[in-house]
XYZ file of C-alpha atoms in Angstrom:
96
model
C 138.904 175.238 254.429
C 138.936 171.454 253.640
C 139.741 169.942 250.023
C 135.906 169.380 249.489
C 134.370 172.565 250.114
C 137.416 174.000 247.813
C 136.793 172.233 245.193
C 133.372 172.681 245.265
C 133.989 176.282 245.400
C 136.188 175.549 242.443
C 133.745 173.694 240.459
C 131.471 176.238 241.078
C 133.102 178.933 239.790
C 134.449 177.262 236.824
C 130.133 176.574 236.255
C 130.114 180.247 236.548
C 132.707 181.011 234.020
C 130.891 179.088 231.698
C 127.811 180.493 232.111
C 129.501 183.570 231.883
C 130.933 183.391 228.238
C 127.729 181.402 226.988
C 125.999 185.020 227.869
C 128.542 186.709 225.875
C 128.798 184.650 222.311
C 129.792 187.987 221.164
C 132.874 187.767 222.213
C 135.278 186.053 220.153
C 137.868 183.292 221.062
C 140.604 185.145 219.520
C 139.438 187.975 221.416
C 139.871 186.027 224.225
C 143.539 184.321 223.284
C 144.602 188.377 222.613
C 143.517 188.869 225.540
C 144.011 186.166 228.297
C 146.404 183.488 226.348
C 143.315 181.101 226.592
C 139.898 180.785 224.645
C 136.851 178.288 224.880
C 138.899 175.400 222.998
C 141.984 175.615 225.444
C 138.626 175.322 228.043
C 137.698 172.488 226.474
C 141.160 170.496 225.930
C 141.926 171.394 229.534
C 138.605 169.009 230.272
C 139.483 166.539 228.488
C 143.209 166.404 229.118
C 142.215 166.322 232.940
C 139.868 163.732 232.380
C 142.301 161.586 230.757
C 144.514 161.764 233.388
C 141.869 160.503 235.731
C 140.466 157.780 233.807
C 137.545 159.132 232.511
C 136.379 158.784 228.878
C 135.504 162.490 227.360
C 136.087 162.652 223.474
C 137.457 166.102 222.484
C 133.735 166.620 220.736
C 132.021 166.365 224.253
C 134.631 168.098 225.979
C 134.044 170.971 223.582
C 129.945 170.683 223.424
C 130.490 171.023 227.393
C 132.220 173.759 227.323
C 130.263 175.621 224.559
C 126.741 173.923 225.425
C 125.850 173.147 222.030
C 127.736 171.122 219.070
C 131.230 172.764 217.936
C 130.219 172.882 214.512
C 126.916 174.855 215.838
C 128.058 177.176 217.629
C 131.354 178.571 215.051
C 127.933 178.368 212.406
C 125.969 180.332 214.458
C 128.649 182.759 216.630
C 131.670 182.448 215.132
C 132.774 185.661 213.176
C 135.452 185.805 210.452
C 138.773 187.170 212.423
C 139.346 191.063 211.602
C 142.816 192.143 210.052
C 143.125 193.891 213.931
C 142.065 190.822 215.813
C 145.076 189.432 213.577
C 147.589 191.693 213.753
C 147.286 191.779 217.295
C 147.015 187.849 217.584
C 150.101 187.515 215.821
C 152.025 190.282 217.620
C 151.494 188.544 221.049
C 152.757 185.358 219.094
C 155.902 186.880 218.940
């Protein structure tokens, strides 16, 4: 396979993943750092951190409205739930 179609195949599925957790608001970043180390704003810092290192101007805010296809602010007003005393514990207990 040659560099092009892999990253296109790359890109791709990284469009899909996207897609993916914009169908499923209802699940919650820290849900997601419990359980995968990584959430929408570690998505969206990995944008712009690879952008930077190419050049490429991408403020945090439009690396995050990318990832979550809508303002920040808008979507924690509109999606974002209050983290549960489980959610937590269990965030903090992988800290460790």
């Amino acid at each position: 396979m040659d560099l092009s179609t892999k990253t296109e195949l790359e890109a791709a599925a990284f469009r899909r993943l996207l897609d993916h957790l914009d169908q499923h608001k209802e699940v919650q970043n820290i849900d997601l750092m419990i359980t995968a180390d990584f959430c929408r704003n570690c998505l969206s810092k990995w944008l712009a951190a690879e952008a930077q290192a190419r050049d490429v101007e991408l403020s945090d805010d439009q690396a995050r409205e990318w990832i979550y296809k809508m303002p920040y602010s808008q979507w924690k007003e509109q999606h974002q739930l209050p983290a549960t005393e489980a959610q937590l514990a269990a965030f903090n207990a992988k800290k460790k």
